[in-house]
Amino acid sequence: MSSSLAFVFPGQGSQSLGMLAELGAQQSLVRDTFSEASDALGYDLWALTQQGPEEQLNQTDKTQPAILTASIALWRLWLANAPARPAFVAGHSLGEYSALVAAGSLGFSDAVKLVELRGQLMQQAVPAGQGGMAAILGLEDADVLAACSEAANGEVVSAVNFNAPGQVVIAGSAAAVERAIEACKARGAKRAMALPVSVPSHCALMRPAAEKLAETVEALAWQMPQIALVQNVSAAVPADIASLKRDLLAQLYSPVRWVETVVYLAEQGVLDLVECGPGKVLAGLNKRCVKGITTHSLETPDAFAAVRAALV
């Protein structure tokens, strides 16, 4: 195990049609992982990720299992091909579920079904069109928080993802998010733009989804993570399974403290982060959170080989 290495798992927004196509063509382990997920879900997940339709892949109850499965396929490939084991794992939003599987805390097929249900409950909590999210760039956290409280007018709008210094995502009811966008612009935001998502994640509107998900979470078999896992809600390693489950559920309606998570990892001596999943969203955020940390991507055969060469 390398004390300077951590694996980080991406969340929604990292999916794309054809993700992992090259590795899937070369590595049976990738396809086997998708087959396992397809058996759990009852439909062909590999076909959906490769052929679409894209609108279906972008529905939250399809996106979540797809990203988790792609992430675990890459994790299994790493374990099979590289001796370097990370000292820490963490995931951004949905990615926390991938991290839990990687750390041996939750079984893969259980996790696939759990995140499908998570997506369904999130969509039910706020019907499409009633909620919104927006990215606010170039504004201090305190100004974003002030703009949200000013724009709320009795509705929900709050800062939900602290992704990088000067990059905060807000979420809430659609009209309140629109008002908050204008309030952030008035405070000098470089950009404030609505995001194309169907669900306002990590805000108080998601509390009913968390309450419904709790029953399923309680019914699953959990182990303490075998790799130290940094959670979104606390930006810390949980003390026991009870607090792990509590914070996992609270994550649905609480902010993702990503900046603090990366800072925590750096303080533990982590120098290399491996983004274990599709896309490179986290790489862009991580380098702005902490100087001197390198984020590597595993998504293509060439990228995978380069990381292996660099870290092993």
PDB file of C-alpha atoms in Angstrom:
ATOM      1  CA  MET A   1       0.000   0.000   0.000  1.00  0.00           C
ATOM      2  CA  SER A   2       1.308   3.434  -0.944  1.00  0.00           C
ATOM      3  CA  SER A   3       0.707   6.081   1.741  1.00  0.00           C
ATOM      4  CA  SER A   4       1.077   8.857  -0.852  1.00  0.00           C
ATOM      5  CA  LEU A   5      -1.620   7.429  -3.178  1.00  0.00           C
ATOM      6  CA  ALA A   6      -5.397   7.962  -3.109  1.00  0.00           C
ATOM      7  CA  PHE A   7      -8.109   6.885  -5.544  1.00  0.00           C
ATOM      8  CA  VAL A   8     -10.981   9.305  -6.169  1.00  0.00           C
ATOM      9  CA  PHE A   9     -14.227   8.354  -7.877  1.00  0.00           C
ATOM     10  CA  PRO A  10     -16.282  10.782 -10.003  1.00  0.00           C
ATOM     11  CA  GLY A  11     -19.983  11.579  -9.782  1.00  0.00           C
ATOM     12  CA  GLN A  12     -22.743  12.470 -12.206  1.00  0.00           C
ATOM     13  CA  GLY A  13     -21.717  14.543 -15.202  1.00  0.00           C
ATOM     14  CA  SER A  14     -18.730  12.309 -15.985  1.00  0.00           C
ATOM     15  CA  GLN A  15     -20.741   9.938 -18.173  1.00  0.00           C
ATOM     16  CA  SER A  16     -20.495   9.963 -21.959  1.00  0.00           C
ATOM     17  CA  LEU A  17     -21.648   7.703 -24.755  1.00  0.00           C
ATOM     18  CA  GLY A  18     -18.889   5.237 -25.581  1.00  0.00           C
ATOM     19  CA  MET A  19     -17.092   5.595 -22.246  1.00  0.00           C
ATOM     20  CA  LEU A  20     -14.492   2.856 -21.653  1.00  0.00           C
ATOM     21  CA  ALA A  21     -15.046   1.586 -25.227  1.00  0.00           C
ATOM     22  CA  GLU A  22     -11.329   0.962 -25.901  1.00  0.00           C
ATOM     23  CA  LEU A  23     -10.664  -0.749 -22.582  1.00  0.00           C
ATOM     24  CA  GLY A  24     -13.889  -2.737 -22.948  1.00  0.00           C
ATOM     25  CA  ALA A  25     -12.725  -4.020 -26.334  1.00  0.00           C
ATOM     26  CA  GLN A  26      -9.348  -5.087 -24.917  1.00  0.00           C
ATOM     27  CA  GLN A  27     -10.152  -6.199 -21.369  1.00  0.00           C
ATOM     28  CA  SER A  28     -12.728  -8.880 -20.607  1.00  0.00           C
ATOM     29  CA  LEU A  29     -12.691  -7.748 -16.960  1.00  0.00           C
ATOM     30  CA  VAL A  30     -14.395  -4.484 -17.993  1.00  0.00           C
ATOM     31  CA  ARG A  31     -17.141  -6.262 -19.900  1.00  0.00           C
ATOM     32  CA  ASP A  32     -17.543  -8.842 -17.103  1.00  0.00           C
ATOM     33  CA  THR A  33     -18.106  -6.047 -14.584  1.00  0.00           C
ATOM     34  CA  PHE A  34     -20.791  -4.511 -16.810  1.00  0.00           C
ATOM     35  CA  SER A  35     -22.389  -7.962 -17.247  1.00  0.00           C
ATOM     36  CA  GLU A  36     -22.552  -8.348 -13.468  1.00  0.00           C
ATOM     37  CA  ALA A  37     -24.253  -4.944 -13.211  1.00  0.00           C
ATOM     38  CA  SER A  38     -26.650  -5.808 -16.050  1.00  0.00           C
ATOM     39  CA  ASP A  39     -27.685  -8.991 -14.210  1.00  0.00           C
ATOM     40  CA  ALA A  40     -28.426  -6.931 -11.081  1.00  0.00           C
ATOM     41  CA  LEU A  41     -30.366  -4.253 -12.992  1.00  0.00           C
ATOM     42  CA  GLY A  42     -32.238  -6.396 -15.502  1.00  0.00           C
ATOM     43  CA  TYR A  43     -31.102  -4.539 -18.636  1.00  0.00           C
ATOM     44  CA  ASP A  44     -27.929  -4.362 -20.766  1.00  0.00           C
ATOM     45  CA  LEU A  45     -25.932  -1.556 -19.170  1.00  0.00           C
ATOM     46  CA  TRP A  46     -22.953  -1.897 -21.540  1.00  0.00           C
ATOM     47  CA  ALA A  47     -25.242  -1.448 -24.560  1.00  0.00           C
ATOM     48  CA  LEU A  48     -26.769   1.672 -22.975  1.00  0.00           C
ATOM     49  CA  THR A  49     -23.361   3.237 -22.257  1.00  0.00           C
ATOM     50  CA  GLN A  50     -22.039   2.450 -25.748  1.00  0.00           C
ATOM     51  CA  GLN A  51     -25.067   3.004 -27.982  1.00  0.00           C
ATOM     52  CA  GLY A  52     -27.451   5.118 -25.952  1.00  0.00           C
ATOM     53  CA  PRO A  53     -29.903   6.673 -26.401  1.00  0.00           C
ATOM     54  CA  GLU A  54     -27.989   9.484 -24.700  1.00  0.00           C
ATOM     55  CA  GLU A  55     -31.141  10.993 -23.123  1.00  0.00           C
ATOM     56  CA  GLN A  56     -31.680   7.664 -21.352  1.00  0.00           C
ATOM     57  CA  LEU A  57     -28.064   7.433 -20.167  1.00  0.00           C
ATOM     58  CA  ASN A  58     -28.449  10.961 -18.739  1.00  0.00           C
ATOM     59  CA  GLN A  59     -31.504  10.041 -16.631  1.00  0.00           C
ATOM     60  CA  THR A  60     -30.250   9.956 -13.060  1.00  0.00           C
ATOM     61  CA  ASP A  61     -31.450   6.390 -12.321  1.00  0.00           C
ATOM     62  CA  LYS A  62     -29.412   5.180 -15.347  1.00  0.00           C
ATOM     63  CA  THR A  63     -26.464   7.555 -14.965  1.00  0.00           C
ATOM     64  CA  GLN A  64     -25.713   6.504 -11.399  1.00  0.00           C
ATOM     65  CA  PRO A  65     -25.339   2.736 -12.020  1.00  0.00           C
ATOM     66  CA  ALA A  66     -23.425   3.451 -15.263  1.00  0.00           C
ATOM     67  CA  ILE A  67     -20.777   5.634 -13.597  1.00  0.00           C
ATOM     68  CA  LEU A  68     -20.468   3.327 -10.595  1.00  0.00           C
ATOM     69  CA  THR A  69     -19.989   0.298 -12.867  1.00  0.00           C
ATOM     70  CA  ALA A  70     -17.419   2.054 -15.068  1.00  0.00           C
ATOM     71  CA  SER A  71     -15.537   3.126 -11.946  1.00  0.00           C
ATOM     72  CA  ILE A  72     -15.496  -0.367 -10.416  1.00  0.00           C
ATOM     73  CA  ALA A  73     -14.464  -1.890 -13.772  1.00  0.00           C
ATOM     74  CA  LEU A  74     -11.408   0.395 -13.737  1.00  0.00           C
ATOM     75  CA  TRP A  75     -10.738  -0.364 -10.057  1.00  0.00           C
ATOM     76  CA  ARG A  76     -10.794  -4.122 -10.715  1.00  0.00           C
ATOM     77  CA  LEU A  77      -8.523  -3.657 -13.708  1.00  0.00           C
ATOM     78  CA  TRP A  78      -6.082  -1.715 -11.521  1.00  0.00           C
ATOM     79  CA  LEU A  79      -6.090  -4.418  -8.832  1.00  0.00           C
ATOM     80  CA  ALA A  80      -5.442  -7.071 -11.480  1.00  0.00           C
ATOM     81  CA  ASN A  81      -2.583  -5.203 -13.163  1.00  0.00           C
ATOM     82  CA  ALA A  82      -0.819  -2.997 -10.629  1.00  0.00           C
ATOM     83  CA  PRO A  83       0.614  -3.789  -7.208  1.00  0.00           C
ATOM     84  CA  ALA A  84       0.209  -0.221  -5.858  1.00  0.00           C
ATOM     85  CA  ARG A  85      -2.738   0.008  -3.458  1.00  0.00           C
ATOM     86  CA  PRO A  86      -4.072   3.395  -2.331  1.00  0.00           C
ATOM     87  CA  ALA A  87      -3.987   4.438   1.319  1.00  0.00           C
ATOM     88  CA  PHE A  88      -7.232   6.413   0.879  1.00  0.00           C
ATOM     89  CA  VAL A  89     -10.359   6.466  -1.289  1.00  0.00           C
ATOM     90  CA  ALA A  90     -12.954   9.206  -1.716  1.00  0.00           C
ATOM     91  CA  GLY A  91     -15.766   9.884  -4.157  1.00  0.00           C
ATOM     92  CA  HIS A  92     -17.537  13.008  -5.370  1.00  0.00           C
ATOM     93  CA  SER A  93     -21.260  12.701  -4.594  1.00  0.00           C
ATOM     94  CA  LEU A  94     -22.365   9.480  -6.324  1.00  0.00           C
ATOM     95  CA  GLY A  95     -18.655   8.545  -6.438  1.00  0.00           C
ATOM     96  CA  GLU A  96     -18.771   7.915  -2.685  1.00  0.00           C
ATOM     97  CA  TYR A  97     -20.735   4.727  -3.457  1.00  0.00           C
ATOM     98  CA  SER A  98     -17.997   3.607  -5.879  1.00  0.00           C
ATOM     99  CA  ALA A  99     -15.430   4.324  -3.146  1.00  0.00           C
ATOM    100  CA  LEU A 100     -17.433   2.196  -0.680  1.00  0.00           C
ATOM    101  CA  VAL A 101     -17.365  -0.750  -3.097  1.00  0.00           C
ATOM    102  CA  ALA A 102     -13.639  -0.303  -3.754  1.00  0.00           C
ATOM    103  CA  ALA A 103     -12.957  -0.201  -0.001  1.00  0.00           C
ATOM    104  CA  GLY A 104     -14.842  -3.472   0.546  1.00  0.00           C
ATOM    105  CA  SER A 105     -17.596  -1.815   2.577  1.00  0.00           C
ATOM    106  CA  LEU A 106     -20.481  -2.674   0.241  1.00  0.00           C
ATOM    107  CA  GLY A 107     -20.985  -5.449  -2.329  1.00  0.00           C
ATOM    108  CA  PHE A 108     -20.939  -4.410  -5.999  1.00  0.00           C
ATOM    109  CA  SER A 109     -24.349  -5.743  -7.064  1.00  0.00           C
ATOM    110  CA  ASP A 110     -25.923  -4.307  -3.887  1.00  0.00           C
ATOM    111  CA  ALA A 111     -24.360  -0.928  -4.701  1.00  0.00           C
ATOM    112  CA  VAL A 112     -25.577  -0.970  -8.325  1.00  0.00           C
ATOM    113  CA  LYS A 113     -29.169  -1.545  -7.219  1.00  0.00           C
ATOM    114  CA  LEU A 114     -28.823   0.966  -4.372  1.00  0.00           C
ATOM    115  CA  VAL A 115     -27.719   3.811  -6.658  1.00  0.00           C
ATOM    116  CA  GLU A 116     -30.448   2.970  -9.190  1.00  0.00           C
ATOM    117  CA  LEU A 117     -32.959   3.338  -6.337  1.00  0.00           C
ATOM    118  CA  ARG A 118     -31.173   6.510  -5.179  1.00  0.00           C
ATOM    119  CA  GLY A 119     -31.697   7.991  -8.652  1.00  0.00           C
ATOM    120  CA  GLN A 120     -35.369   6.989  -8.730  1.00  0.00           C
ATOM    121  CA  LEU A 121     -36.020   8.460  -5.278  1.00  0.00           C
ATOM    122  CA  MET A 122     -34.174  11.675  -6.144  1.00  0.00           C
ATOM    123  CA  GLN A 123     -36.307  12.122  -9.272  1.00  0.00           C
ATOM    124  CA  GLN A 124     -39.510  11.384  -7.348  1.00  0.00           C
ATOM    125  CA  ALA A 125     -38.599  13.900  -4.632  1.00  0.00           C
ATOM    126  CA  VAL A 126     -38.489  16.746  -7.149  1.00  0.00           C
ATOM    127  CA  PRO A 127     -40.314  16.140 -10.459  1.00  0.00           C
ATOM    128  CA  ALA A 128     -38.371  17.169 -13.577  1.00  0.00           C
ATOM    129  CA  GLY A 129     -38.544  20.898 -14.246  1.00  0.00           C
ATOM    130  CA  GLN A 130     -39.284  21.907 -10.637  1.00  0.00           C
ATOM    131  CA  GLY A 131     -35.675  21.972  -9.426  1.00  0.00           C
ATOM    132  CA  GLY A 132     -32.420  23.294 -10.805  1.00  0.00           C
ATOM    133  CA  MET A 133     -28.673  23.523 -10.275  1.00  0.00           C
ATOM    134  CA  ALA A 134     -26.183  26.165 -11.380  1.00  0.00           C
ATOM    135  CA  ALA A 135     -22.406  26.547 -11.380  1.00  0.00           C
ATOM    136  CA  ILE A 136     -21.041  29.784  -9.914  1.00  0.00           C
ATOM    137  CA  LEU A 137     -17.498  30.664 -11.001  1.00  0.00           C
ATOM    138  CA  GLY A 138     -15.159  33.322  -9.658  1.00  0.00           C
ATOM    139  CA  LEU A 139     -16.969  34.180  -6.438  1.00  0.00           C
ATOM    140  CA  GLU A 140     -15.932  33.633  -2.811  1.00  0.00           C
ATOM    141  CA  ASP A 141     -17.873  30.932  -0.941  1.00  0.00           C
ATOM    142  CA  ALA A 142     -19.254  33.518   1.518  1.00  0.00           C
ATOM    143  CA  ASP A 143     -20.667  35.607  -1.349  1.00  0.00           C
ATOM    144  CA  VAL A 144     -22.374  32.554  -2.868  1.00  0.00           C
ATOM    145  CA  LEU A 145     -23.916  31.693   0.511  1.00  0.00           C
ATOM    146  CA  ALA A 146     -25.120  35.291   0.949  1.00  0.00           C
ATOM    147  CA  ALA A 147     -26.608  35.379  -2.568  1.00  0.00           C
ATOM    148  CA  CYS A 148     -28.519  32.145  -1.888  1.00  0.00           C
ATOM    149  CA  SER A 149     -30.022  33.381   1.369  1.00  0.00           C
ATOM    150  CA  GLU A 150     -30.967  36.671  -0.300  1.00  0.00           C
ATOM    151  CA  ALA A 151     -32.603  34.892  -3.271  1.00  0.00           C
ATOM    152  CA  ALA A 152     -34.518  32.215  -1.337  1.00  0.00           C
ATOM    153  CA  ASN A 153     -37.739  34.164  -0.605  1.00  0.00           C
ATOM    154  CA  GLY A 154     -39.146  31.216   1.323  1.00  0.00           C
ATOM    155  CA  GLU A 155     -38.011  28.652  -1.297  1.00  0.00           C
ATOM    156  CA  VAL A 156     -34.979  26.336  -1.176  1.00  0.00           C
ATOM    157  CA  VAL A 157     -31.685  27.379  -2.754  1.00  0.00           C
ATOM    158  CA  SER A 158     -28.283  26.593  -1.238  1.00  0.00           C
ATOM    159  CA  ALA A 159     -24.616  26.009  -2.024  1.00  0.00           C
ATOM    160  CA  VAL A 160     -24.259  22.254  -2.484  1.00  0.00           C
ATOM    161  CA  ASN A 161     -20.880  21.453  -4.053  1.00  0.00           C
ATOM    162  CA  PHE A 162     -17.720  23.196  -2.891  1.00  0.00           C
ATOM    163  CA  ASN A 163     -15.748  21.841  -5.852  1.00  0.00           C
ATOM    164  CA  ALA A 164     -12.699  24.109  -6.000  1.00  0.00           C
ATOM    165  CA  PRO A 165     -11.787  27.616  -4.857  1.00  0.00           C
ATOM    166  CA  GLY A 166     -14.016  29.911  -6.915  1.00  0.00           C
ATOM    167  CA  GLN A 167     -16.214  27.053  -8.160  1.00  0.00           C
ATOM    168  CA  VAL A 168     -19.395  26.403  -6.194  1.00  0.00           C
ATOM    169  CA  VAL A 169     -22.561  24.658  -7.391  1.00  0.00           C
ATOM    170  CA  ILE A 170     -25.944  25.757  -6.055  1.00  0.00           C
ATOM    171  CA  ALA A 171     -29.242  23.828  -6.105  1.00  0.00           C
ATOM    172  CA  GLY A 172     -32.870  24.256  -5.156  1.00  0.00           C
ATOM    173  CA  SER A 173     -36.266  25.045  -6.595  1.00  0.00           C
ATOM    174  CA  ALA A 174     -36.022  26.293 -10.183  1.00  0.00           C
ATOM    175  CA  ALA A 175     -37.223  29.868  -9.608  1.00  0.00           C
ATOM    176  CA  ALA A 176     -35.012  30.345  -6.535  1.00  0.00           C
ATOM    177  CA  VAL A 177     -31.956  29.086  -8.449  1.00  0.00           C
ATOM    178  CA  GLU A 178     -32.703  31.624 -11.218  1.00  0.00           C
ATOM    179  CA  ARG A 179     -32.880  34.413  -8.638  1.00  0.00           C
ATOM    180  CA  ALA A 180     -29.641  33.237  -7.021  1.00  0.00           C
ATOM    181  CA  ILE A 181     -27.883  33.225 -10.424  1.00  0.00           C
ATOM    182  CA  GLU A 182     -28.778  36.902 -10.815  1.00  0.00           C
ATOM    183  CA  ALA A 183     -27.741  37.668  -7.220  1.00  0.00           C
ATOM    184  CA  CYS A 184     -24.351  35.985  -7.797  1.00  0.00           C
ATOM    185  CA  LYS A 185     -23.831  37.970 -11.015  1.00  0.00           C
ATOM    186  CA  ALA A 186     -24.664  41.166  -9.111  1.00  0.00           C
ATOM    187  CA  ARG A 187     -21.968  40.249  -6.584  1.00  0.00           C
ATOM    188  CA  GLY A 188     -19.393  39.911  -9.359  1.00  0.00           C
ATOM    189  CA  ALA A 189     -19.391  36.237 -10.348  1.00  0.00           C
ATOM    190  CA  LYS A 190     -17.365  35.657 -13.537  1.00  0.00           C
ATOM    191  CA  ARG A 191     -19.948  33.138 -14.715  1.00  0.00           C
ATOM    192  CA  ALA A 192     -23.217  31.841 -13.283  1.00  0.00           C
ATOM    193  CA  MET A 193     -24.892  29.250 -15.458  1.00  0.00           C
ATOM    194  CA  ALA A 194     -27.699  26.740 -15.094  1.00  0.00           C
ATOM    195  CA  LEU A 195     -26.624  23.082 -15.358  1.00  0.00           C
ATOM    196  CA  PRO A 196     -28.472  20.526 -17.527  1.00  0.00           C
ATOM    197  CA  VAL A 197     -29.550  18.209 -14.687  1.00  0.00           C
ATOM    198  CA  SER A 198     -32.922  16.696 -13.876  1.00  0.00           C
ATOM    199  CA  VAL A 199     -32.540  16.744 -10.076  1.00  0.00           C
ATOM    200  CA  PRO A 200     -31.364  19.433  -7.580  1.00  0.00           C
ATOM    201  CA  SER A 201     -28.870  17.254  -5.685  1.00  0.00           C
ATOM    202  CA  HIS A 202     -27.543  17.847  -2.151  1.00  0.00           C
ATOM    203  CA  CYS A 203     -30.141  20.433  -1.086  1.00  0.00           C
ATOM    204  CA  ALA A 204     -32.989  20.243   1.445  1.00  0.00           C
ATOM    205  CA  LEU A 205     -35.444  19.169  -1.291  1.00  0.00           C
ATOM    206  CA  MET A 206     -33.704  15.761  -1.269  1.00  0.00           C
ATOM    207  CA  ARG A 207     -34.470  14.993   2.388  1.00  0.00           C
ATOM    208  CA  PRO A 208     -37.556  12.860   1.496  1.00  0.00           C
ATOM    209  CA  ALA A 209     -35.372  10.763  -0.839  1.00  0.00           C
ATOM    210  CA  ALA A 210     -32.884  10.161   1.993  1.00  0.00           C
ATOM    211  CA  GLU A 211     -35.669   9.111   4.352  1.00  0.00           C
ATOM    212  CA  LYS A 212     -36.912   6.544   1.820  1.00  0.00           C
ATOM    213  CA  LEU A 213     -33.403   5.315   0.952  1.00  0.00           C
ATOM    214  CA  ALA A 214     -32.619   4.730   4.652  1.00  0.00           C
ATOM    215  CA  GLU A 215     -34.700   1.539   4.796  1.00  0.00           C
ATOM    216  CA  THR A 216     -32.707  -0.089   1.980  1.00  0.00           C
ATOM    217  CA  VAL A 217     -29.375   1.130   3.357  1.00  0.00           C
ATOM    218  CA  GLU A 218     -30.222  -0.444   6.731  1.00  0.00           C
ATOM    219  CA  ALA A 219     -31.142  -3.761   5.113  1.00  0.00           C
ATOM    220  CA  LEU A 220     -27.785  -4.206   3.311  1.00  0.00           C
ATOM    221  CA  ALA A 221     -24.713  -5.980   4.683  1.00  0.00           C
ATOM    222  CA  TRP A 222     -22.011  -3.400   5.474  1.00  0.00           C
ATOM    223  CA  GLN A 223     -18.370  -3.834   6.499  1.00  0.00           C
ATOM    224  CA  MET A 224     -15.987  -1.221   7.824  1.00  0.00           C
ATOM    225  CA  PRO A 225     -13.944   0.051   4.814  1.00  0.00           C
ATOM    226  CA  GLN A 226     -10.638  -1.805   4.430  1.00  0.00           C
ATOM    227  CA  ILE A 227      -9.121   1.338   2.893  1.00  0.00           C
ATOM    228  CA  ALA A 228      -9.535   4.655   4.732  1.00  0.00           C
ATOM    229  CA  LEU A 229     -12.536   6.376   3.128  1.00  0.00           C
ATOM    230  CA  VAL A 230     -13.051  10.146   3.303  1.00  0.00           C
ATOM    231  CA  GLN A 231     -16.758  11.030   3.216  1.00  0.00           C
ATOM    232  CA  ASN A 232     -18.369  14.045   1.512  1.00  0.00           C
ATOM    233  CA  VAL A 233     -20.441  15.269   4.442  1.00  0.00           C
ATOM    234  CA  SER A 234     -17.646  15.251   7.050  1.00  0.00           C
ATOM    235  CA  ALA A 235     -14.519  15.532   4.836  1.00  0.00           C
ATOM    236  CA  ALA A 236     -13.156  12.951   7.285  1.00  0.00           C
ATOM    237  CA  VAL A 237     -12.825   9.191   7.804  1.00  0.00           C
ATOM    238  CA  PRO A 238     -15.853   7.706   9.620  1.00  0.00           C
ATOM    239  CA  ALA A 239     -15.324   6.212  13.095  1.00  0.00           C
ATOM    240  CA  ASP A 240     -17.782   3.335  12.694  1.00  0.00           C
ATOM    241  CA  ILE A 241     -20.417   1.836  10.380  1.00  0.00           C
ATOM    242  CA  ALA A 242     -23.275   3.719  12.062  1.00  0.00           C
ATOM    243  CA  SER A 243     -21.709   7.113  11.340  1.00  0.00           C
ATOM    244  CA  LEU A 244     -20.708   5.971   7.822  1.00  0.00           C
ATOM    245  CA  LYS A 245     -24.329   5.102   6.975  1.00  0.00           C
ATOM    246  CA  ARG A 246     -25.674   8.252   8.642  1.00  0.00           C
ATOM    247  CA  ASP A 247     -23.340  10.509   6.636  1.00  0.00           C
ATOM    248  CA  LEU A 248     -23.986   8.576   3.411  1.00  0.00           C
ATOM    249  CA  LEU A 249     -27.721   9.284   3.758  1.00  0.00           C
ATOM    250  CA  ALA A 250     -27.153  12.895   4.873  1.00  0.00           C
ATOM    251  CA  GLN A 251     -25.054  13.363   1.707  1.00  0.00           C
ATOM    252  CA  LEU A 252     -28.288  13.410  -0.336  1.00  0.00           C
ATOM    253  CA  TYR A 253     -29.337  16.744   1.202  1.00  0.00           C
ATOM    254  CA  SER A 254     -25.969  18.107   2.414  1.00  0.00           C
ATOM    255  CA  PRO A 255     -23.094  19.836   0.596  1.00  0.00           C
ATOM    256  CA  VAL A 256     -20.226  17.928  -0.995  1.00  0.00           C
ATOM    257  CA  ARG A 257     -17.117  19.288   0.730  1.00  0.00           C
ATOM    258  CA  TRP A 258     -14.686  18.392  -2.059  1.00  0.00           C
ATOM    259  CA  VAL A 259     -12.116  21.131  -1.449  1.00  0.00           C
ATOM    260  CA  GLU A 260     -11.801  20.062   2.193  1.00  0.00           C
ATOM    261  CA  THR A 261     -11.606  16.406   1.133  1.00  0.00           C
ATOM    262  CA  VAL A 262      -8.627  17.030  -1.170  1.00  0.00           C
ATOM    263  CA  VAL A 263      -6.982  19.253   1.462  1.00  0.00           C
ATOM    264  CA  TYR A 264      -7.433  16.464   4.036  1.00  0.00           C
ATOM    265  CA  LEU A 265      -5.804  13.934   1.697  1.00  0.00           C
ATOM    266  CA  ALA A 266      -2.877  16.290   1.092  1.00  0.00           C
ATOM    267  CA  GLU A 267      -2.462  16.746   4.855  1.00  0.00           C
ATOM    268  CA  GLN A 268      -2.198  12.949   5.192  1.00  0.00           C
ATOM    269  CA  GLY A 269       0.746  12.979   2.784  1.00  0.00           C
ATOM    270  CA  VAL A 270      -1.087  12.081  -0.437  1.00  0.00           C
ATOM    271  CA  LEU A 271       0.828  13.253  -3.527  1.00  0.00           C
ATOM    272  CA  ASP A 272      -0.946  11.297  -6.282  1.00  0.00           C
ATOM    273  CA  LEU A 273      -4.682  11.010  -6.913  1.00  0.00           C
ATOM    274  CA  VAL A 274      -6.018   8.525  -9.448  1.00  0.00           C
ATOM    275  CA  GLU A 275      -9.390   9.470 -10.947  1.00  0.00           C
ATOM    276  CA  CYS A 276     -10.970   6.028 -11.140  1.00  0.00           C
ATOM    277  CA  GLY A 277     -13.909   6.485 -13.479  1.00  0.00           C
ATOM    278  CA  PRO A 278     -14.970   7.996 -16.779  1.00  0.00           C
ATOM    279  CA  GLY A 279     -13.908  11.531 -17.694  1.00  0.00           C
ATOM    280  CA  LYS A 280     -11.481  13.984 -16.098  1.00  0.00           C
ATOM    281  CA  VAL A 281     -13.806  16.248 -14.097  1.00  0.00           C
ATOM    282  CA  LEU A 282     -12.012  15.672 -10.788  1.00  0.00           C
ATOM    283  CA  ALA A 283      -8.546  16.251 -12.272  1.00  0.00           C
ATOM    284  CA  GLY A 284      -9.583  19.780 -13.171  1.00  0.00           C
ATOM    285  CA  LEU A 285     -10.910  20.451  -9.668  1.00  0.00           C
ATOM    286  CA  ASN A 286      -8.135  18.768  -7.671  1.00  0.00           C
ATOM    287  CA  LYS A 287      -5.279  20.827  -9.040  1.00  0.00           C
ATOM    288  CA  ARG A 288      -7.129  23.992  -8.008  1.00  0.00           C
ATOM    289  CA  CYS A 289      -7.800  22.659  -4.498  1.00  0.00           C
ATOM    290  CA  VAL A 290      -4.181  21.880  -3.551  1.00  0.00           C
ATOM    291  CA  LYS A 291      -0.851  22.695  -5.157  1.00  0.00           C
ATOM    292  CA  GLY A 292       1.582  19.822  -5.562  1.00  0.00           C
ATOM    293  CA  ILE A 293      -0.941  16.995  -5.999  1.00  0.00           C
ATOM    294  CA  THR A 294      -1.050  15.175  -9.345  1.00  0.00           C
ATOM    295  CA  THR A 295      -4.292  13.597 -10.601  1.00  0.00           C
ATOM    296  CA  HIS A 296      -4.017  10.719 -13.074  1.00  0.00           C
ATOM    297  CA  SER A 297      -6.767   9.337 -15.327  1.00  0.00           C
ATOM    298  CA  LEU A 298      -7.374   5.635 -16.111  1.00  0.00           C
ATOM    299  CA  GLU A 299     -10.026   5.929 -18.788  1.00  0.00           C
ATOM    300  CA  THR A 300      -8.155   4.734 -21.901  1.00  0.00           C
ATOM    301  CA  PRO A 301      -5.573   1.962 -22.434  1.00  0.00           C
ATOM    302  CA  ASP A 302      -2.823   4.566 -22.979  1.00  0.00           C
ATOM    303  CA  ALA A 303      -3.801   6.521 -19.858  1.00  0.00           C
ATOM    304  CA  PHE A 304      -3.975   3.328 -17.816  1.00  0.00           C
ATOM    305  CA  ALA A 305      -0.511   2.242 -18.973  1.00  0.00           C
ATOM    306  CA  ALA A 306       0.926   5.698 -18.244  1.00  0.00           C
ATOM    307  CA  VAL A 307      -0.422   5.718 -14.678  1.00  0.00           C
ATOM    308  CA  ARG A 308       0.857   2.217 -14.071  1.00  0.00           C
ATOM    309  CA  ALA A 309       4.310   3.244 -15.296  1.00  0.00           C
ATOM    310  CA  ALA A 310       4.273   6.412 -13.173  1.00  0.00           C
ATOM    311  CA  LEU A 311       3.084   4.872  -9.913  1.00  0.00           C
ATOM    312  CA  VAL A 312       4.307   1.277  -9.827  1.00  0.00           C
TER     313      VAL A 312
END
